[in-house]
Amino acid sequence: MDFAVSFSFLLLFMIMLTMWDGVQSFKPSGWTKASATFYGGGDASGTMGGACGYGNLFTNKYGTRTAALSTALFNDGNACGQCYKIMCDYKSDPKWCIKGVSVTITATNFCPPNYALPNDNGGWCNPPRQHFDMAQPAWEKIGLYHAGIIPILYQRVACKKHGGVRFSINGREYFELVLVTNVGGSGSIDAIWIKGGSSDWAAMSRNWGANWQSNAHLNGQSISFKVRTSDGQTLVFPDVVPSNWGFGQTFSSHLQFT
């Protein structure tokens, strides 16, 4: 192979690498105005569980930097796992905002509407209002406790996670309920496929929050997953679950979204 051909192959490889990197990296959004309150107590103990199904937020590596999203943001659970950079809008409320500080949170819960109260006086999570009910420790990074509610600016950002994506399998025979946690990149999932060691790929459906279901009978088979995040990234997790798996177990992969 002469120099010209070698150079052409190298150039093509670099172009393909650039295109791949552009597709695979989650791009942050612009800044949007919203509002924020807090819940869960100073130790965030009241934030455990929630509408995304993450259970113990400490065990599942979400900690105290979390929030419940209003109807307009939660999107029927499609926003579960998404990450947002939030800062208090100091120009709008210098009395209660902490200036120049931001905090990044993960969406782990739903803030239900309260139609008995108006949107601007207690019904903070009523549609179409964009609102974050943040874990108290996260909220206090950007606002003063006695404010109760503050105006904010938020930006959706990439979720940066340690380790790989995790799969927790619950359910019973002929019914697998899979909770997917520790998802990086866009943080949220819009499609999952499941495959047993001796079966074909089958699409799963969202049961609730970050829980996805399959009606296959996969007992005694190793299990693979194909996961597509909300920004279009797709990863295959081959045989991430060994054939001797049991319901109630969690399995960690070595792969992660960016």
PDB file of C-alpha atoms in Angstrom:
ATOM      1  CA  MET A   1       0.000   0.000   0.000  1.00  0.00           C
ATOM      2  CA  ASP A   2       1.549   3.339  -1.081  1.00  0.00           C
ATOM      3  CA  PHE A   3       1.670   6.536   0.984  1.00  0.00           C
ATOM      4  CA  ALA A   4      -1.331   8.154  -0.763  1.00  0.00           C
ATOM      5  CA  VAL A   5      -3.604   5.166  -0.057  1.00  0.00           C
ATOM      6  CA  SER A   6      -2.372   4.935   3.556  1.00  0.00           C
ATOM      7  CA  PHE A   7      -3.054   8.634   4.086  1.00  0.00           C
ATOM      8  CA  SER A   8      -6.576   8.270   2.634  1.00  0.00           C
ATOM      9  CA  PHE A   9      -7.395   5.427   5.031  1.00  0.00           C
ATOM     10  CA  LEU A  10      -6.043   7.455   7.957  1.00  0.00           C
ATOM     11  CA  LEU A  11      -8.103  10.493   6.966  1.00  0.00           C
ATOM     12  CA  LEU A  12     -11.256   8.373   6.617  1.00  0.00           C
ATOM     13  CA  PHE A  13     -10.657   6.825  10.049  1.00  0.00           C
ATOM     14  CA  MET A  14     -10.242  10.268  11.655  1.00  0.00           C
ATOM     15  CA  ILE A  15     -13.486  11.512  10.060  1.00  0.00           C
ATOM     16  CA  MET A  16     -15.372   8.434  11.257  1.00  0.00           C
ATOM     17  CA  LEU A  17     -13.934   8.836  14.749  1.00  0.00           C
ATOM     18  CA  THR A  18     -15.047  12.475  14.850  1.00  0.00           C
ATOM     19  CA  MET A  19     -18.567  11.538  13.729  1.00  0.00           C
ATOM     20  CA  TRP A  20     -18.764   8.729  16.293  1.00  0.00           C
ATOM     21  CA  ASP A  21     -17.629  11.003  19.127  1.00  0.00           C
ATOM     22  CA  GLY A  22     -20.195  13.616  18.107  1.00  0.00           C
ATOM     23  CA  VAL A  23     -22.999  11.064  18.253  1.00  0.00           C
ATOM     24  CA  GLN A  24     -21.874   9.417  21.472  1.00  0.00           C
ATOM     25  CA  SER A  25     -21.398  12.427  23.745  1.00  0.00           C
ATOM     26  CA  PHE A  26     -24.452  13.985  25.369  1.00  0.00           C
ATOM     27  CA  LYS A  27     -24.718  17.696  24.646  1.00  0.00           C
ATOM     28  CA  PRO A  28     -26.041  20.033  27.384  1.00  0.00           C
ATOM     29  CA  SER A  29     -29.102  22.166  26.774  1.00  0.00           C
ATOM     30  CA  GLY A  30     -29.451  25.928  27.083  1.00  0.00           C
ATOM     31  CA  TRP A  31     -30.558  27.649  30.286  1.00  0.00           C
ATOM     32  CA  THR A  32     -34.259  27.841  31.187  1.00  0.00           C
ATOM     33  CA  LYS A  33     -36.111  29.693  33.941  1.00  0.00           C
ATOM     34  CA  ALA A  34     -38.049  27.690  36.531  1.00  0.00           C
ATOM     35  CA  SER A  35     -38.582  27.551  40.308  1.00  0.00           C
ATOM     36  CA  ALA A  36     -37.527  25.260  43.143  1.00  0.00           C
ATOM     37  CA  THR A  37     -38.662  24.188  46.603  1.00  0.00           C
ATOM     38  CA  PHE A  38     -37.269  21.472  48.874  1.00  0.00           C
ATOM     39  CA  TYR A  39     -38.436  18.332  50.677  1.00  0.00           C
ATOM     40  CA  GLY A  40     -37.141  15.286  52.512  1.00  0.00           C
ATOM     41  CA  GLY A  41     -35.496  16.858  55.571  1.00  0.00           C
ATOM     42  CA  GLY A  42     -31.945  17.943  56.252  1.00  0.00           C
ATOM     43  CA  ASP A  43     -30.623  14.387  55.860  1.00  0.00           C
ATOM     44  CA  ALA A  44     -32.741  13.723  52.721  1.00  0.00           C
ATOM     45  CA  SER A  45     -34.247  10.642  54.405  1.00  0.00           C
ATOM     46  CA  GLY A  46     -37.673  11.627  53.115  1.00  0.00           C
ATOM     47  CA  THR A  47     -36.534  11.389  49.497  1.00  0.00           C
ATOM     48  CA  MET A  48     -36.012   7.609  49.524  1.00  0.00           C
ATOM     49  CA  GLY A  49     -38.146   5.576  47.132  1.00  0.00           C
ATOM     50  CA  GLY A  50     -40.052   7.782  44.734  1.00  0.00           C
ATOM     51  CA  ALA A  51     -41.829   7.549  41.418  1.00  0.00           C
ATOM     52  CA  CYS A  52     -38.737   6.456  39.473  1.00  0.00           C
ATOM     53  CA  GLY A  53     -38.365   3.322  41.585  1.00  0.00           C
ATOM     54  CA  TYR A  54     -34.727   3.823  42.566  1.00  0.00           C
ATOM     55  CA  GLY A  55     -35.431   2.741  46.142  1.00  0.00           C
ATOM     56  CA  ASN A  56     -32.624   3.598  48.543  1.00  0.00           C
ATOM     57  CA  LEU A  57     -30.919   6.536  46.870  1.00  0.00           C
ATOM     58  CA  PHE A  58     -27.744   6.058  48.893  1.00  0.00           C
ATOM     59  CA  THR A  59     -27.384   2.366  48.004  1.00  0.00           C
ATOM     60  CA  ASN A  60     -28.072   3.123  44.343  1.00  0.00           C
ATOM     61  CA  LYS A  61     -25.486   5.937  44.251  1.00  0.00           C
ATOM     62  CA  TYR A  62     -27.807   8.942  43.839  1.00  0.00           C
ATOM     63  CA  GLY A  63     -27.229  10.393  47.306  1.00  0.00           C
ATOM     64  CA  THR A  64     -28.760  13.699  48.380  1.00  0.00           C
ATOM     65  CA  ARG A  65     -28.426  15.600  45.111  1.00  0.00           C
ATOM     66  CA  THR A  66     -31.800  14.647  43.700  1.00  0.00           C
ATOM     67  CA  ALA A  67     -35.149  16.230  42.870  1.00  0.00           C
ATOM     68  CA  ALA A  68     -38.795  15.495  42.197  1.00  0.00           C
ATOM     69  CA  LEU A  69     -39.939  16.991  38.892  1.00  0.00           C
ATOM     70  CA  SER A  70     -43.243  18.674  38.109  1.00  0.00           C
ATOM     71  CA  THR A  71     -45.632  17.186  35.550  1.00  0.00           C
ATOM     72  CA  ALA A  72     -44.225  19.346  32.748  1.00  0.00           C
ATOM     73  CA  LEU A  73     -40.720  17.974  33.326  1.00  0.00           C
ATOM     74  CA  PHE A  74     -41.346  14.438  34.586  1.00  0.00           C
ATOM     75  CA  ASN A  75     -42.948  13.360  31.288  1.00  0.00           C
ATOM     76  CA  ASP A  76     -44.632  10.207  32.634  1.00  0.00           C
ATOM     77  CA  GLY A  77     -41.331   8.826  33.912  1.00  0.00           C
ATOM     78  CA  ASN A  78     -39.316   9.417  30.767  1.00  0.00           C
ATOM     79  CA  ALA A  79     -37.196  11.958  32.657  1.00  0.00           C
ATOM     80  CA  CYS A  80     -36.119   9.491  35.355  1.00  0.00           C
ATOM     81  CA  GLY A  81     -32.333   9.569  35.669  1.00  0.00           C
ATOM     82  CA  GLN A  82     -31.802  12.844  33.843  1.00  0.00           C
ATOM     83  CA  CYS A  83     -29.332  15.318  35.332  1.00  0.00           C
ATOM     84  CA  TYR A  84     -29.799  19.054  35.694  1.00  0.00           C
ATOM     85  CA  LYS A  85     -27.417  21.837  36.675  1.00  0.00           C
ATOM     86  CA  ILE A  86     -29.348  24.341  38.776  1.00  0.00           C
ATOM     87  CA  MET A  87     -28.487  27.793  40.086  1.00  0.00           C
ATOM     88  CA  CYS A  88     -30.595  30.341  41.921  1.00  0.00           C
ATOM     89  CA  ASP A  89     -31.619  33.312  39.771  1.00  0.00           C
ATOM     90  CA  TYR A  90     -29.790  35.924  41.807  1.00  0.00           C
ATOM     91  CA  LYS A  91     -30.871  38.818  39.566  1.00  0.00           C
ATOM     92  CA  SER A  92     -34.524  37.969  40.196  1.00  0.00           C
ATOM     93  CA  ASP A  93     -34.186  37.344  43.939  1.00  0.00           C
ATOM     94  CA  PRO A  94     -30.939  38.598  45.532  1.00  0.00           C
ATOM     95  CA  LYS A  95     -32.483  38.349  49.023  1.00  0.00           C
ATOM     96  CA  TRP A  96     -32.819  34.551  49.065  1.00  0.00           C
ATOM     97  CA  CYS A  97     -30.367  33.349  46.423  1.00  0.00           C
ATOM     98  CA  ILE A  98     -26.789  32.284  47.061  1.00  0.00           C
ATOM     99  CA  LYS A  99     -24.834  34.026  44.332  1.00  0.00           C
ATOM    100  CA  GLY A 100     -22.592  32.250  41.847  1.00  0.00           C
ATOM    101  CA  VAL A 101     -23.199  28.680  43.071  1.00  0.00           C
ATOM    102  CA  SER A 102     -24.712  25.774  41.156  1.00  0.00           C
ATOM    103  CA  VAL A 103     -25.605  22.184  42.016  1.00  0.00           C
ATOM    104  CA  THR A 104     -26.185  19.201  39.745  1.00  0.00           C
ATOM    105  CA  ILE A 105     -29.098  16.925  40.627  1.00  0.00           C
ATOM    106  CA  THR A 106     -30.640  13.719  39.267  1.00  0.00           C
ATOM    107  CA  ALA A 107     -34.376  13.326  38.640  1.00  0.00           C
ATOM    108  CA  THR A 108     -35.554  10.526  40.946  1.00  0.00           C
ATOM    109  CA  ASN A 109     -39.142  11.408  41.827  1.00  0.00           C
ATOM    110  CA  PHE A 110     -42.390  13.057  40.695  1.00  0.00           C
ATOM    111  CA  CYS A 111     -43.824  16.209  42.269  1.00  0.00           C
ATOM    112  CA  PRO A 112     -47.599  15.785  41.931  1.00  0.00           C
ATOM    113  CA  PRO A 113     -49.849  18.721  41.057  1.00  0.00           C
ATOM    114  CA  ASN A 114     -52.108  20.288  43.670  1.00  0.00           C
ATOM    115  CA  TYR A 115     -55.074  21.656  41.752  1.00  0.00           C
ATOM    116  CA  ALA A 116     -56.680  22.974  44.947  1.00  0.00           C
ATOM    117  CA  LEU A 117     -54.037  25.718  44.954  1.00  0.00           C
ATOM    118  CA  PRO A 118     -53.143  28.207  42.210  1.00  0.00           C
ATOM    119  CA  ASN A 119     -49.967  27.703  40.173  1.00  0.00           C
ATOM    120  CA  ASP A 120     -48.347  30.783  41.690  1.00  0.00           C
ATOM    121  CA  ASN A 121     -49.355  30.165  45.300  1.00  0.00           C
ATOM    122  CA  GLY A 122     -48.765  26.605  46.481  1.00  0.00           C
ATOM    123  CA  GLY A 123     -49.560  24.682  43.313  1.00  0.00           C
ATOM    124  CA  TRP A 124     -45.918  24.844  42.305  1.00  0.00           C
ATOM    125  CA  CYS A 125     -45.968  21.520  40.449  1.00  0.00           C
ATOM    126  CA  ASN A 126     -49.182  22.158  38.521  1.00  0.00           C
ATOM    127  CA  PRO A 127     -48.839  22.023  34.732  1.00  0.00           C
ATOM    128  CA  PRO A 128     -47.583  23.770  32.714  1.00  0.00           C
ATOM    129  CA  ARG A 129     -45.200  25.076  35.406  1.00  0.00           C
ATOM    130  CA  GLN A 130     -41.593  23.811  35.317  1.00  0.00           C
ATOM    131  CA  HIS A 131     -40.593  23.178  38.906  1.00  0.00           C
ATOM    132  CA  PHE A 132     -38.004  21.193  40.887  1.00  0.00           C
ATOM    133  CA  ASP A 133     -38.801  19.964  44.396  1.00  0.00           C
ATOM    134  CA  MET A 134     -35.205  19.344  45.438  1.00  0.00           C
ATOM    135  CA  ALA A 135     -33.731  17.285  48.242  1.00  0.00           C
ATOM    136  CA  GLN A 136     -33.098  19.793  51.029  1.00  0.00           C
ATOM    137  CA  PRO A 137     -29.276  19.399  51.156  1.00  0.00           C
ATOM    138  CA  ALA A 138     -29.059  20.126  47.414  1.00  0.00           C
ATOM    139  CA  TRP A 139     -31.475  23.057  47.602  1.00  0.00           C
ATOM    140  CA  GLU A 140     -29.537  24.686  50.427  1.00  0.00           C
ATOM    141  CA  LYS A 141     -26.454  24.820  48.199  1.00  0.00           C
ATOM    142  CA  ILE A 142     -28.180  27.543  46.152  1.00  0.00           C
ATOM    143  CA  GLY A 143     -30.877  29.102  48.365  1.00  0.00           C
ATOM    144  CA  LEU A 144     -31.432  30.272  51.949  1.00  0.00           C
ATOM    145  CA  TYR A 145     -33.611  27.957  54.062  1.00  0.00           C
ATOM    146  CA  HIS A 146     -36.260  30.505  55.070  1.00  0.00           C
ATOM    147  CA  ALA A 147     -37.069  31.386  51.454  1.00  0.00           C
ATOM    148  CA  GLY A 148     -39.096  28.222  50.918  1.00  0.00           C
ATOM    149  CA  ILE A 149     -39.246  28.776  47.152  1.00  0.00           C
ATOM    150  CA  ILE A 150     -36.723  30.422  44.832  1.00  0.00           C
ATOM    151  CA  PRO A 151     -36.500  31.298  41.136  1.00  0.00           C
ATOM    152  CA  ILE A 152     -33.866  29.241  39.341  1.00  0.00           C
ATOM    153  CA  LEU A 153     -32.103  28.748  36.072  1.00  0.00           C
ATOM    154  CA  TYR A 154     -31.554  25.155  34.976  1.00  0.00           C
ATOM    155  CA  GLN A 155     -29.642  23.362  32.277  1.00  0.00           C
ATOM    156  CA  ARG A 156     -29.887  19.690  31.391  1.00  0.00           C
ATOM    157  CA  VAL A 157     -26.381  18.223  31.501  1.00  0.00           C
ATOM    158  CA  ALA A 158     -24.640  14.886  31.068  1.00  0.00           C
ATOM    159  CA  CYS A 159     -24.817  12.510  34.019  1.00  0.00           C
ATOM    160  CA  LYS A 160     -21.338  11.540  35.189  1.00  0.00           C
ATOM    161  CA  LYS A 161     -21.349   8.151  36.879  1.00  0.00           C
ATOM    162  CA  HIS A 162     -18.740   5.935  38.519  1.00  0.00           C
ATOM    163  CA  GLY A 163     -18.733   2.356  37.255  1.00  0.00           C
ATOM    164  CA  GLY A 164     -21.074   0.807  34.745  1.00  0.00           C
ATOM    165  CA  VAL A 165     -24.826   0.624  34.200  1.00  0.00           C
ATOM    166  CA  ARG A 166     -26.594  -1.636  36.738  1.00  0.00           C
ATOM    167  CA  PHE A 167     -29.532  -4.008  36.227  1.00  0.00           C
ATOM    168  CA  SER A 168     -31.737  -5.187  39.129  1.00  0.00           C
ATOM    169  CA  ILE A 169     -34.074  -8.081  38.288  1.00  0.00           C
ATOM    170  CA  ASN A 170     -37.336  -8.522  40.160  1.00  0.00           C
ATOM    171  CA  GLY A 171     -40.599 -10.229  39.286  1.00  0.00           C
ATOM    172  CA  ARG A 172     -41.459 -13.915  39.008  1.00  0.00           C
ATOM    173  CA  GLU A 173     -41.451 -16.720  36.457  1.00  0.00           C
ATOM    174  CA  TYR A 174     -42.510 -15.436  33.006  1.00  0.00           C
ATOM    175  CA  PHE A 175     -42.254 -11.847  34.239  1.00  0.00           C
ATOM    176  CA  GLU A 176     -38.991  -9.915  34.581  1.00  0.00           C
ATOM    177  CA  LEU A 177     -39.164  -6.408  36.083  1.00  0.00           C
ATOM    178  CA  VAL A 178     -35.785  -4.786  35.471  1.00  0.00           C
ATOM    179  CA  LEU A 179     -34.697  -1.602  37.224  1.00  0.00           C
ATOM    180  CA  VAL A 180     -31.872   0.147  35.355  1.00  0.00           C
ATOM    181  CA  THR A 181     -29.691   2.458  37.445  1.00  0.00           C
ATOM    182  CA  ASN A 182     -26.407   4.387  37.317  1.00  0.00           C
ATOM    183  CA  VAL A 183     -26.974   5.487  33.720  1.00  0.00           C
ATOM    184  CA  GLY A 184     -24.494   8.091  32.466  1.00  0.00           C
ATOM    185  CA  GLY A 185     -24.738  10.446  29.504  1.00  0.00           C
ATOM    186  CA  SER A 186     -28.336  11.554  28.978  1.00  0.00           C
ATOM    187  CA  GLY A 187     -29.275   9.557  32.096  1.00  0.00           C
ATOM    188  CA  SER A 188     -32.694   8.527  30.792  1.00  0.00           C
ATOM    189  CA  ILE A 189     -33.738   5.534  28.698  1.00  0.00           C
ATOM    190  CA  ASP A 190     -36.269   5.404  25.898  1.00  0.00           C
ATOM    191  CA  ALA A 191     -35.936   1.751  24.792  1.00  0.00           C
ATOM    192  CA  ILE A 192     -34.577  -1.566  26.076  1.00  0.00           C
ATOM    193  CA  TRP A 193     -34.328  -5.014  24.510  1.00  0.00           C
ATOM    194  CA  ILE A 194     -33.676  -8.256  26.389  1.00  0.00           C
ATOM    195  CA  LYS A 195     -32.149 -11.516  25.153  1.00  0.00           C
ATOM    196  CA  GLY A 196     -31.694 -14.863  26.825  1.00  0.00           C
ATOM    197  CA  GLY A 197     -28.732 -17.115  26.059  1.00  0.00           C
ATOM    198  CA  SER A 198     -30.942 -19.316  23.891  1.00  0.00           C
ATOM    199  CA  SER A 199     -33.530 -16.800  22.699  1.00  0.00           C
ATOM    200  CA  ASP A 200     -33.805 -13.815  20.356  1.00  0.00           C
ATOM    201  CA  TRP A 201     -33.912 -10.101  21.152  1.00  0.00           C
ATOM    202  CA  ALA A 202     -37.289  -8.909  22.437  1.00  0.00           C
ATOM    203  CA  ALA A 203     -38.415  -5.357  23.180  1.00  0.00           C
ATOM    204  CA  MET A 204     -39.230  -4.494  26.781  1.00  0.00           C
ATOM    205  CA  SER A 205     -41.894  -1.979  27.838  1.00  0.00           C
ATOM    206  CA  ARG A 206     -41.771   0.647  30.561  1.00  0.00           C
ATOM    207  CA  ASN A 207     -43.694  -0.567  33.603  1.00  0.00           C
ATOM    208  CA  TRP A 208     -43.180   2.514  35.785  1.00  0.00           C
ATOM    209  CA  GLY A 209     -40.378   5.013  36.305  1.00  0.00           C
ATOM    210  CA  ALA A 210     -37.052   3.351  35.526  1.00  0.00           C
ATOM    211  CA  ASN A 211     -38.554  -0.168  35.678  1.00  0.00           C
ATOM    212  CA  TRP A 212     -38.916  -2.109  32.438  1.00  0.00           C
ATOM    213  CA  GLN A 213     -40.770  -5.380  31.955  1.00  0.00           C
ATOM    214  CA  SER A 214     -40.547  -8.538  29.872  1.00  0.00           C
ATOM    215  CA  ASN A 215     -42.901 -11.524  29.765  1.00  0.00           C
ATOM    216  CA  ALA A 216     -40.234 -13.947  28.583  1.00  0.00           C
ATOM    217  CA  HIS A 217     -39.237 -17.101  30.425  1.00  0.00           C
ATOM    218  CA  LEU A 218     -35.499 -16.681  30.902  1.00  0.00           C
ATOM    219  CA  ASN A 219     -34.847 -18.781  34.003  1.00  0.00           C
ATOM    220  CA  GLY A 220     -31.563 -20.662  33.667  1.00  0.00           C
ATOM    221  CA  GLN A 221     -30.354 -18.528  30.771  1.00  0.00           C
ATOM    222  CA  SER A 222     -27.736 -15.815  30.763  1.00  0.00           C
ATOM    223  CA  ILE A 223     -29.286 -12.445  29.932  1.00  0.00           C
ATOM    224  CA  SER A 224     -28.117  -9.643  27.663  1.00  0.00           C
ATOM    225  CA  PHE A 225     -29.583  -6.154  27.331  1.00  0.00           C
ATOM    226  CA  LYS A 226     -29.534  -3.589  24.557  1.00  0.00           C
ATOM    227  CA  VAL A 227     -30.230  -0.094  25.904  1.00  0.00           C
ATOM    228  CA  ARG A 228     -30.972   3.119  23.992  1.00  0.00           C
ATOM    229  CA  THR A 229     -30.825   6.395  25.898  1.00  0.00           C
ATOM    230  CA  SER A 230     -32.997   9.423  25.166  1.00  0.00           C
ATOM    231  CA  ASP A 231     -30.298  11.060  23.034  1.00  0.00           C
ATOM    232  CA  GLY A 232     -30.022   8.049  20.723  1.00  0.00           C
ATOM    233  CA  GLN A 233     -26.946   6.321  22.143  1.00  0.00           C
ATOM    234  CA  THR A 234     -27.202   2.519  22.122  1.00  0.00           C
ATOM    235  CA  LEU A 235     -25.069   0.029  24.030  1.00  0.00           C
ATOM    236  CA  VAL A 236     -25.233  -3.756  24.147  1.00  0.00           C
ATOM    237  CA  PHE A 237     -24.511  -5.456  27.484  1.00  0.00           C
ATOM    238  CA  PRO A 238     -23.745  -9.062  26.485  1.00  0.00           C
ATOM    239  CA  ASP A 239     -24.368 -11.741  29.122  1.00  0.00           C
ATOM    240  CA  VAL A 240     -24.299  -9.143  31.915  1.00  0.00           C
ATOM    241  CA  VAL A 241     -26.543 -11.490  33.912  1.00  0.00           C
ATOM    242  CA  PRO A 242     -25.132 -15.036  34.398  1.00  0.00           C
ATOM    243  CA  SER A 243     -27.287 -18.106  33.877  1.00  0.00           C
ATOM    244  CA  ASN A 244     -27.552 -18.810  37.619  1.00  0.00           C
ATOM    245  CA  TRP A 245     -29.273 -15.476  38.336  1.00  0.00           C
ATOM    246  CA  GLY A 246     -32.183 -15.133  40.730  1.00  0.00           C
ATOM    247  CA  PHE A 247     -34.945 -12.585  41.303  1.00  0.00           C
ATOM    248  CA  GLY A 248     -33.928  -9.787  43.661  1.00  0.00           C
ATOM    249  CA  GLN A 249     -30.330  -9.645  42.439  1.00  0.00           C
ATOM    250  CA  THR A 250     -28.450  -6.685  40.946  1.00  0.00           C
ATOM    251  CA  PHE A 251     -25.772  -7.021  38.278  1.00  0.00           C
ATOM    252  CA  SER A 252     -23.205  -4.354  37.365  1.00  0.00           C
ATOM    253  CA  SER A 253     -21.752  -3.960  33.897  1.00  0.00           C
ATOM    254  CA  HIS A 254     -18.418  -2.530  32.797  1.00  0.00           C
ATOM    255  CA  LEU A 255     -20.025  -0.320  30.121  1.00  0.00           C
ATOM    256  CA  GLN A 256     -21.239   3.251  30.494  1.00  0.00           C
ATOM    257  CA  PHE A 257     -22.851   5.991  28.393  1.00  0.00           C
ATOM    258  CA  THR A 258     -21.097   9.337  27.916  1.00  0.00           C
TER     259      THR A 258
END
